[in-house]
mmCIF file of C-alpha atoms in Angstrom:
data_model
loop_
_atom_site.group_PDB
_atom_site.id
_atom_site.type_symbol
_atom_site.label_atom_id
_atom_site.label_comp_id
_atom_site.label_asym_id
_atom_site.label_seq_id
_atom_site.Cartn_x
_atom_site.Cartn_y
_atom_site.Cartn_z
ATOM 1 C CA MET Q 240 22.557 -14.909 54.585
ATOM 2 C CA SER Q 241 23.879 -18.419 54.200
ATOM 3 C CA ARG Q 242 27.417 -18.824 52.957
ATOM 4 C CA ARG Q 243 26.839 -22.398 51.816
ATOM 5 C CA ASN Q 244 24.329 -22.104 48.990
ATOM 6 C CA ILE Q 245 22.072 -19.589 47.306
ATOM 7 C CA ALA Q 246 18.436 -19.473 48.391
ATOM 8 C CA LYS Q 247 16.158 -20.911 45.737
ATOM 9 C CA LYS Q 248 13.354 -18.808 44.289
ATOM 10 C CA ARG Q 249 9.971 -20.121 45.365
ATOM 11 C CA LEU Q 250 7.246 -20.440 42.771
ATOM 12 C CA VAL Q 251 4.343 -18.073 43.375
ATOM 13 C CA LEU Q 252 1.009 -19.786 42.833
ATOM 14 C CA PRO Q 253 -1.742 -17.589 41.329
ATOM 15 C CA ASP Q 254 -4.723 -16.704 43.509
ATOM 16 C CA PRO Q 255 -7.960 -18.720 43.118
ATOM 17 C CA ILE Q 256 -10.377 -15.987 41.936
ATOM 18 C CA TYR Q 257 -8.441 -13.685 39.584
ATOM 19 C CA ASN Q 258 -5.737 -16.261 38.715
ATOM 20 C CA SER Q 259 -3.090 -13.568 39.243
ATOM 21 C CA LYS Q 260 0.369 -13.922 40.774
ATOM 22 C CA LEU Q 261 0.344 -10.231 41.736
ATOM 23 C CA ILE Q 262 -2.609 -10.742 44.056
ATOM 24 C CA SER Q 263 -0.845 -13.734 45.653
ATOM 25 C CA MET Q 264 2.230 -11.590 46.261
ATOM 26 C CA LEU Q 265 0.053 -8.834 47.722
ATOM 27 C CA THR Q 266 -1.676 -11.387 49.983
ATOM 28 C CA VAL Q 267 1.676 -12.357 51.459
ATOM 29 C CA ARG Q 268 2.485 -8.696 52.176
ATOM 30 C CA ILE Q 269 -0.826 -8.108 53.990
ATOM 31 C CA LEU Q 270 -0.650 -11.419 55.866
ATOM 32 C CA LYS Q 271 -0.526 -11.172 59.674
ATOM 33 C CA SER Q 272 -0.066 -14.123 62.041
ATOM 34 C CA GLY Q 273 -0.521 -16.593 59.167
ATOM 35 C CA LYS Q 274 -4.183 -15.677 58.581
ATOM 36 C CA LYS Q 275 -4.210 -16.000 54.799
ATOM 37 C CA GLY Q 276 -7.998 -16.187 54.474
ATOM 38 C CA ILE Q 277 -8.441 -12.811 56.176
ATOM 39 C CA ALA Q 278 -5.696 -11.282 54.000
ATOM 40 C CA GLN Q 279 -7.395 -12.586 50.832
ATOM 41 C CA LYS Q 280 -10.759 -11.294 52.023
ATOM 42 C CA ILE Q 281 -9.260 -7.827 52.564
ATOM 43 C CA ILE Q 282 -7.765 -7.821 49.057
ATOM 44 C CA TYR Q 283 -10.923 -9.056 47.328
ATOM 45 C CA GLU Q 284 -13.020 -6.448 49.165
ATOM 46 C CA ALA Q 285 -10.506 -3.785 48.138
ATOM 47 C CA LEU Q 286 -10.757 -4.920 44.503
ATOM 48 C CA ASP Q 287 -14.563 -4.761 44.716
ATOM 49 C CA ILE Q 288 -14.329 -1.202 46.086
ATOM 50 C CA ILE Q 289 -11.972 -0.279 43.217
ATOM 51 C CA LYS Q 290 -14.468 -1.714 40.712
ATOM 52 C CA GLU Q 291 -17.290 0.372 42.234
ATOM 53 C CA LYS Q 292 -15.280 3.598 42.380
ATOM 54 C CA THR Q 293 -13.609 3.451 38.975
ATOM 55 C CA SER Q 294 -15.975 1.170 37.015
ATOM 56 C CA ASN Q 295 -12.931 -0.495 35.431
ATOM 57 C CA TYR Q 296 -11.497 -3.987 35.739
ATOM 58 C CA PRO Q 297 -9.752 -3.875 39.163
ATOM 59 C CA LEU Q 298 -6.797 -6.066 38.173
ATOM 60 C CA GLU Q 299 -5.800 -3.570 35.451
ATOM 61 C CA ILE Q 300 -5.859 -0.750 37.995
ATOM 62 C CA LEU Q 301 -3.762 -2.801 40.435
ATOM 63 C CA GLU Q 302 -1.222 -3.530 37.685
ATOM 64 C CA LYS Q 303 -1.129 0.150 36.699
ATOM 65 C CA ALA Q 304 -0.642 1.157 40.352
ATOM 66 C CA ILE Q 305 2.258 -1.263 40.736
ATOM 67 C CA ARG Q 306 3.773 -0.140 37.415
ATOM 68 C CA ASN Q 307 3.578 3.498 38.549
ATOM 69 C CA SER Q 308 5.099 2.811 41.970
ATOM 70 C CA THR Q 309 7.933 0.487 40.885
ATOM 71 C CA PRO Q 310 11.302 2.226 41.339
ATOM 72 C CA LEU Q 311 13.940 2.064 38.609
ATOM 73 C CA VAL Q 312 16.941 2.892 40.833
ATOM 74 C CA GLU Q 313 17.648 2.720 44.547
ATOM 75 C CA VAL Q 314 20.594 3.461 46.815
ATOM 76 C CA LYS Q 315 22.564 0.824 48.653
ATOM 77 C CA ALA Q 316 25.055 1.495 51.431
ATOM 78 C CA ARG Q 317 28.596 0.513 50.418
ATOM 79 C CA ARG Q 318 31.575 0.758 52.738
ATOM 80 C CA VAL Q 319 34.768 1.949 51.068
ATOM 81 C CA GLY Q 320 37.869 2.743 53.094
ATOM 82 C CA GLY Q 321 36.192 3.521 56.404
ATOM 83 C CA SER Q 322 33.388 5.670 55.041
ATOM 84 C CA THR Q 323 29.948 4.617 53.880
ATOM 85 C CA TYR Q 324 28.638 5.770 50.519
ATOM 86 C CA GLN Q 325 25.073 5.581 49.249
ATOM 87 C CA VAL Q 326 25.644 3.957 45.860
ATOM 88 C CA PRO Q 327 22.823 4.090 43.303
ATOM 89 C CA ILE Q 328 21.975 0.740 41.674
ATOM 90 C CA GLU Q 329 19.372 -0.268 39.120
ATOM 91 C CA VAL Q 330 16.482 -2.298 40.503
ATOM 92 C CA ARG Q 331 15.690 -5.669 38.952
ATOM 93 C CA ALA Q 332 12.091 -6.264 37.868
ATOM 94 C CA TYR Q 333 11.199 -8.743 40.627
ATOM 95 C CA ARG Q 334 12.682 -6.584 43.397
ATOM 96 C CA GLY Q 335 10.957 -3.499 41.965
ATOM 97 C CA THR Q 336 7.586 -5.247 42.096
ATOM 98 C CA ASN Q 337 8.303 -6.409 45.635
ATOM 99 C CA LEU Q 338 9.207 -2.880 46.748
ATOM 100 C CA ALA Q 339 6.070 -1.463 45.124
ATOM 101 C CA LEU Q 340 3.852 -4.033 46.878
ATOM 102 C CA ARG Q 341 5.617 -3.457 50.201
ATOM 103 C CA TRP Q 342 5.132 0.309 49.938
ATOM 104 C CA LEU Q 343 1.473 -0.087 48.912
ATOM 105 C CA THR Q 344 0.691 -2.201 51.983
ATOM 106 C CA LYS Q 345 2.772 -0.035 54.321
ATOM 107 C CA PHE Q 346 1.192 3.248 53.309
ATOM 108 C CA SER Q 347 -2.327 1.824 53.110
ATOM 109 C CA ASN Q 348 -1.849 0.578 56.674
ATOM 110 C CA GLU Q 349 -0.745 4.056 57.800
ATOM 111 C CA ARG Q 350 -3.806 5.750 56.259
ATOM 112 C CA SER Q 351 -6.551 7.009 58.540
ATOM 113 C CA GLY Q 352 -9.732 4.977 58.822
ATOM 114 C CA LYS Q 353 -10.623 1.630 60.306
ATOM 115 C CA ASN Q 354 -11.363 -0.594 57.320
ATOM 116 C CA MET Q 355 -8.152 -2.034 55.831
ATOM 117 C CA SER Q 356 -9.797 -2.998 52.529
ATOM 118 C CA LEU Q 357 -11.007 0.594 52.037
ATOM 119 C CA LYS Q 358 -7.575 1.991 52.903
ATOM 120 C CA LEU Q 359 -5.887 -0.448 50.508
ATOM 121 C CA ALA Q 360 -8.359 0.357 47.720
ATOM 122 C CA ASN Q 361 -7.771 4.107 48.127
ATOM 123 C CA GLU Q 362 -3.993 3.661 48.125
ATOM 124 C CA ILE Q 363 -4.152 1.529 44.959
ATOM 125 C CA ILE Q 364 -6.394 4.096 43.216
ATOM 126 C CA ASP Q 365 -4.036 6.914 44.264
ATOM 127 C CA ALA Q 366 -1.014 4.999 42.981
ATOM 128 C CA ALA Q 367 -2.779 4.320 39.679
ATOM 129 C CA ASN Q 368 -3.497 8.062 39.372
ATOM 130 C CA GLU Q 369 0.157 8.838 40.206
ATOM 131 C CA SER Q 370 -0.489 10.475 43.572
ATOM 132 C CA GLY Q 371 -0.350 9.337 47.174
ATOM 133 C CA SER Q 372 2.332 8.204 49.596
ATOM 134 C CA THR Q 373 3.550 5.251 47.535
ATOM 135 C CA ILE Q 374 4.385 7.455 44.541
ATOM 136 C CA ARG Q 375 6.014 9.999 46.873
ATOM 137 C CA LYS Q 376 8.235 7.223 48.273
ATOM 138 C CA LYS Q 377 9.240 6.158 44.748
ATOM 139 C CA GLU Q 378 10.133 9.743 43.814
ATOM 140 C CA GLU Q 379 12.099 10.133 47.058
ATOM 141 C CA THR Q 380 14.065 6.968 46.220
ATOM 142 C CA HIS Q 381 14.803 8.310 42.725
ATOM 143 C CA ARG Q 382 15.902 11.681 44.198
ATOM 144 C CA MET Q 383 18.295 9.906 46.591
ATOM 145 C CA ALA Q 384 19.809 7.966 43.697
ATOM 146 C CA GLU Q 385 20.135 11.146 41.615
ATOM 147 C CA ALA Q 386 21.803 13.010 44.478
ATOM 148 C CA ASN Q 387 24.357 10.229 44.957
ATOM 149 C CA LYS Q 388 25.119 9.749 41.267
ATOM 150 C CA ALA Q 389 28.721 10.801 41.939
ATOM 151 C CA PHE Q 390 29.330 7.556 43.856
ATOM 152 C CA ALA Q 391 28.066 5.324 41.036
ATOM 153 C CA HIS Q 392 31.641 4.203 40.280
ATOM 154 C CA TYR Q 393 31.683 2.349 43.635
ATOM 155 C CA ARG Q 394 29.139 -0.088 42.217
ATOM 156 C CA TYR Q 395 30.302 -3.684 42.590
#
């Protein structure tokens, strides 16, 4: 991190089809080697699969999945007097959304199968139904924060 000045927040432009900033943020998470067109194609195919499987508007399901998988608290390592404590901190809205998107892409990538759009669609549907690896990760994060509640006074 730079000591000189604070990094400026970049404006997220909405995607061309759904006009949603969430999909743009998801595109950046899926992006590999700068191939944005392929990443967008994967996401749009995944949204089409979601529409077929659930017969609902896919953007609502994506928003619900992200809402369900956004953590409220997380632990952060804090060094106090030679020992490291896991201090629970509340997660800001933007960081929570980022974590949810990161977990969605990570766990959809780890799923079995060869088609990334299908894996992503299934992970989003699972997260919307409050099951799957992404939700498990959120609950694990909450458990860690609960277990280390005693060190909350080390918050800075």
